[in-house]
């Protein structure tokens, strides 16, 4: 499947996508906790992150877009770090994908195209471009 991003402006909603600056996600190492019954649950920090992503979508876009039923997503993520400490990119992705897709009312299994890049911009954020077709 070929996907073409049709968005360029941060905080702008287009017919088929948007670009937003989100807080950096917590590491997957801080995402789950064991329950008393032997199950697994999201930590308070992970739940707070999901809520903050939803709030950022509302603040930057004015609404939370809803792709049409059956839409397949593409995402481009720039993980912007303030320093050059060692970090694994994949540790941040699961929380980000779950939070963005959850805010859109979708499961992250609909993401068919994903590009991730680490950049150093002096401030911590996850610039995320999402589009669907």
Short mmCIF file of the C-alpha atoms (twelve columns), coordinates in Angstrom:
data_MODEL
# 
_entry.id   MODEL 
# 
loop_
_atom_site.group_PDB 
_atom_site.id 
_atom_site.type_symbol 
_atom_site.label_atom_id 
_atom_site.label_alt_id 
_atom_site.label_comp_id 
_atom_site.label_asym_id 
_atom_site.label_seq_id 
_atom_site.Cartn_x 
_atom_site.Cartn_y 
_atom_site.Cartn_z 
_atom_site.pdbx_PDB_model_num 
ATOM 1   C CA . UNK A 1   0.000   0.000   0.000  1 
ATOM 2   C CA . UNK A 2   1.388   3.382   -0.954 1 
ATOM 3   C CA . UNK A 3   0.528   6.269   1.299  1 
ATOM 4   C CA . UNK A 4   1.261   9.899   0.623  1 
ATOM 5   C CA . UNK A 5   1.181   12.481  3.379  1 
ATOM 6   C CA . UNK A 6   -0.947  15.441  2.373  1 
ATOM 7   C CA . UNK A 7   -0.220  17.516  5.466  1 
ATOM 8   C CA . UNK A 8   2.579   19.931  6.179  1 
ATOM 9   C CA . UNK A 9   1.428   22.450  8.772  1 
ATOM 10  C CA . UNK A 10  1.603   21.619  12.472 1 
ATOM 11  C CA . UNK A 11  -1.804  21.814  14.109 1 
ATOM 12  C CA . UNK A 12  -3.726  21.745  10.826 1 
ATOM 13  C CA . UNK A 13  -6.439  19.228  10.012 1 
ATOM 14  C CA . UNK A 14  -6.745  18.236  6.394  1 
ATOM 15  C CA . UNK A 15  -9.271  15.975  4.732  1 
ATOM 16  C CA . UNK A 16  -6.990  12.990  5.069  1 
ATOM 17  C CA . UNK A 17  -4.735  13.748  8.014  1 
ATOM 18  C CA . UNK A 18  -2.980  16.123  10.372 1 
ATOM 19  C CA . UNK A 19  0.340   17.099  11.959 1 
ATOM 20  C CA . UNK A 20  0.697   17.624  15.712 1 
ATOM 21  C CA . UNK A 21  3.449   18.112  18.274 1 
ATOM 22  C CA . UNK A 22  2.915   15.712  21.155 1 
ATOM 23  C CA . UNK A 23  4.774   15.146  24.417 1 
ATOM 24  C CA . UNK A 24  7.428   12.456  24.277 1 
ATOM 25  C CA . UNK A 25  5.903   9.131   25.283 1 
ATOM 26  C CA . UNK A 26  7.036   7.198   28.340 1 
ATOM 27  C CA . UNK A 27  9.299   4.249   27.688 1 
ATOM 28  C CA . UNK A 28  7.683   0.861   27.320 1 
ATOM 29  C CA . UNK A 29  9.666   -0.040  30.450 1 
ATOM 30  C CA . UNK A 30  7.298   2.230   32.439 1 
ATOM 31  C CA . UNK A 31  4.077   1.257   30.687 1 
ATOM 32  C CA . UNK A 32  2.704   -1.823  32.448 1 
ATOM 33  C CA . UNK A 33  2.308   -3.067  36.008 1 
ATOM 34  C CA . UNK A 34  1.266   -6.496  37.304 1 
ATOM 35  C CA . UNK A 35  -2.085  -6.680  39.071 1 
ATOM 36  C CA . UNK A 36  -2.860  -8.667  42.218 1 
ATOM 37  C CA . UNK A 37  -4.716  -11.230 40.140 1 
ATOM 38  C CA . UNK A 38  -1.691  -11.861 37.938 1 
ATOM 39  C CA . UNK A 39  -2.856  -9.713  35.030 1 
ATOM 40  C CA . UNK A 40  -1.236  -6.684  33.457 1 
ATOM 41  C CA . UNK A 41  -2.544  -3.097  33.532 1 
ATOM 42  C CA . UNK A 42  -1.384  0.283   32.299 1 
ATOM 43  C CA . UNK A 43  0.491   2.367   34.838 1 
ATOM 44  C CA . UNK A 44  -0.881  5.718   35.941 1 
ATOM 45  C CA . UNK A 45  1.893   7.360   33.913 1 
ATOM 46  C CA . UNK A 46  0.778   5.522   30.742 1 
ATOM 47  C CA . UNK A 47  -2.872  6.496   31.296 1 
ATOM 48  C CA . UNK A 48  -1.842  10.123  31.866 1 
ATOM 49  C CA . UNK A 49  0.098   10.063  28.601 1 
ATOM 50  C CA . UNK A 50  -2.952  8.819   26.680 1 
ATOM 51  C CA . UNK A 51  -5.045  11.594  28.208 1 
ATOM 52  C CA . UNK A 52  -2.397  14.203  27.358 1 
ATOM 53  C CA . UNK A 53  -2.310  13.077  23.700 1 
ATOM 54  C CA . UNK A 54  -6.088  13.438  23.457 1 
ATOM 55  C CA . UNK A 55  -5.887  16.894  25.079 1 
ATOM 56  C CA . UNK A 56  -3.110  17.963  22.676 1 
ATOM 57  C CA . UNK A 57  -5.129  16.859  19.656 1 
ATOM 58  C CA . UNK A 58  -8.045  18.970  20.888 1 
ATOM 59  C CA . UNK A 59  -5.817  21.959  21.682 1 
ATOM 60  C CA . UNK A 60  -3.840  21.936  18.426 1 
ATOM 61  C CA . UNK A 61  -6.517  20.782  15.990 1 
ATOM 62  C CA . UNK A 62  -9.673  22.095  17.635 1 
ATOM 63  C CA . UNK A 63  -11.235 18.632  17.392 1 
ATOM 64  C CA . UNK A 64  -10.197 15.009  17.261 1 
ATOM 65  C CA . UNK A 65  -10.432 13.859  13.631 1 
ATOM 66  C CA . UNK A 66  -12.266 10.641  12.847 1 
ATOM 67  C CA . UNK A 67  -11.038 8.656   9.850  1 
ATOM 68  C CA . UNK A 68  -13.778 6.874   7.908  1 
ATOM 69  C CA . UNK A 69  -14.566 3.239   8.757  1 
ATOM 70  C CA . UNK A 70  -12.047 0.840   7.280  1 
ATOM 71  C CA . UNK A 71  -9.372  3.523   6.857  1 
ATOM 72  C CA . UNK A 72  -5.727  2.435   6.966  1 
ATOM 73  C CA . UNK A 73  -3.236  4.800   8.614  1 
ATOM 74  C CA . UNK A 74  0.240   6.003   7.815  1 
ATOM 75  C CA . UNK A 75  2.380   7.785   10.400 1 
ATOM 76  C CA . UNK A 76  5.626   9.696   10.332 1 
ATOM 77  C CA . UNK A 77  7.112   10.337  13.765 1 
ATOM 78  C CA . UNK A 78  10.042  12.588  14.638 1 
ATOM 79  C CA . UNK A 79  11.160  11.895  18.182 1 
ATOM 80  C CA . UNK A 80  12.837  15.150  19.157 1 
ATOM 81  C CA . UNK A 81  15.189  14.891  22.108 1 
ATOM 82  C CA . UNK A 82  16.816  17.743  24.030 1 
ATOM 83  C CA . UNK A 83  20.090  15.851  24.495 1 
ATOM 84  C CA . UNK A 84  22.057  12.945  23.046 1 
ATOM 85  C CA . UNK A 85  21.537  10.382  25.799 1 
ATOM 86  C CA . UNK A 86  21.135  6.811   24.604 1 
ATOM 87  C CA . UNK A 87  17.501  5.871   23.964 1 
ATOM 88  C CA . UNK A 88  15.832  3.062   22.067 1 
ATOM 89  C CA . UNK A 89  13.373  4.395   19.492 1 
ATOM 90  C CA . UNK A 90  11.154  1.348   19.696 1 
ATOM 91  C CA . UNK A 91  10.570  1.886   23.438 1 
ATOM 92  C CA . UNK A 92  8.688   5.102   22.692 1 
ATOM 93  C CA . UNK A 93  6.661   3.931   19.724 1 
ATOM 94  C CA . UNK A 94  4.161   1.575   21.352 1 
ATOM 95  C CA . UNK A 95  2.837   4.210   23.760 1 
ATOM 96  C CA . UNK A 96  2.659   6.839   20.997 1 
ATOM 97  C CA . UNK A 97  0.830   4.602   18.513 1 
ATOM 98  C CA . UNK A 98  -1.606  3.353   21.151 1 
ATOM 99  C CA . UNK A 99  -2.354  6.890   22.354 1 
ATOM 100 C CA . UNK A 100 -2.829  8.435   18.900 1 
ATOM 101 C CA . UNK A 101 -4.883  5.544   17.546 1 
ATOM 102 C CA . UNK A 102 -6.902  5.386   20.771 1 
ATOM 103 C CA . UNK A 103 -7.723  9.085   20.499 1 
ATOM 104 C CA . UNK A 104 -8.910  8.484   16.920 1 
ATOM 105 C CA . UNK A 105 -11.084 5.600   18.096 1 
ATOM 106 C CA . UNK A 106 -8.972  3.003   16.270 1 
ATOM 107 C CA . UNK A 107 -6.763  0.072   17.138 1 
ATOM 108 C CA . UNK A 108 -3.081  0.523   16.257 1 
ATOM 109 C CA . UNK A 109 -3.295  -2.552  14.008 1 
ATOM 110 C CA . UNK A 110 -4.639  -0.216  11.261 1 
ATOM 111 C CA . UNK A 111 -1.210  1.415   10.865 1 
ATOM 112 C CA . UNK A 112 0.241   0.123   7.587  1 
ATOM 113 C CA . UNK A 113 3.056   2.613   7.096  1 
ATOM 114 C CA . UNK A 114 5.375   3.909   9.821  1 
ATOM 115 C CA . UNK A 115 8.508   6.027   9.560  1 
ATOM 116 C CA . UNK A 116 10.417  6.998   12.691 1 
ATOM 117 C CA . UNK A 117 13.329  9.398   12.956 1 
ATOM 118 C CA . UNK A 118 15.369  10.618  15.930 1 
ATOM 119 C CA . UNK A 119 16.296  14.295  15.861 1 
ATOM 120 C CA . UNK A 120 17.906  16.681  18.338 1 
ATOM 121 C CA . UNK A 121 16.101  19.998  18.481 1 
ATOM 122 C CA . UNK A 122 16.780  21.170  22.011 1 
ATOM 123 C CA . UNK A 123 13.238  20.460  23.172 1 
ATOM 124 C CA . UNK A 124 11.435  17.219  23.865 1 
ATOM 125 C CA . UNK A 125 8.485   16.426  21.625 1 
ATOM 126 C CA . UNK A 126 7.126   13.870  19.217 1 
ATOM 127 C CA . UNK A 127 6.127   15.584  15.957 1 
ATOM 128 C CA . UNK A 128 3.577   13.212  14.497 1 
ATOM 129 C CA . UNK A 129 2.106   13.256  11.013 1 
ATOM 130 C CA . UNK A 130 -0.917  11.002  10.552 1 
ATOM 131 C CA . UNK A 131 -2.760  10.315  7.326  1 
ATOM 132 C CA . UNK A 132 -5.276  7.762   6.143  1 
ATOM 133 C CA . UNK A 133 -6.645  6.246   2.984  1 
# 
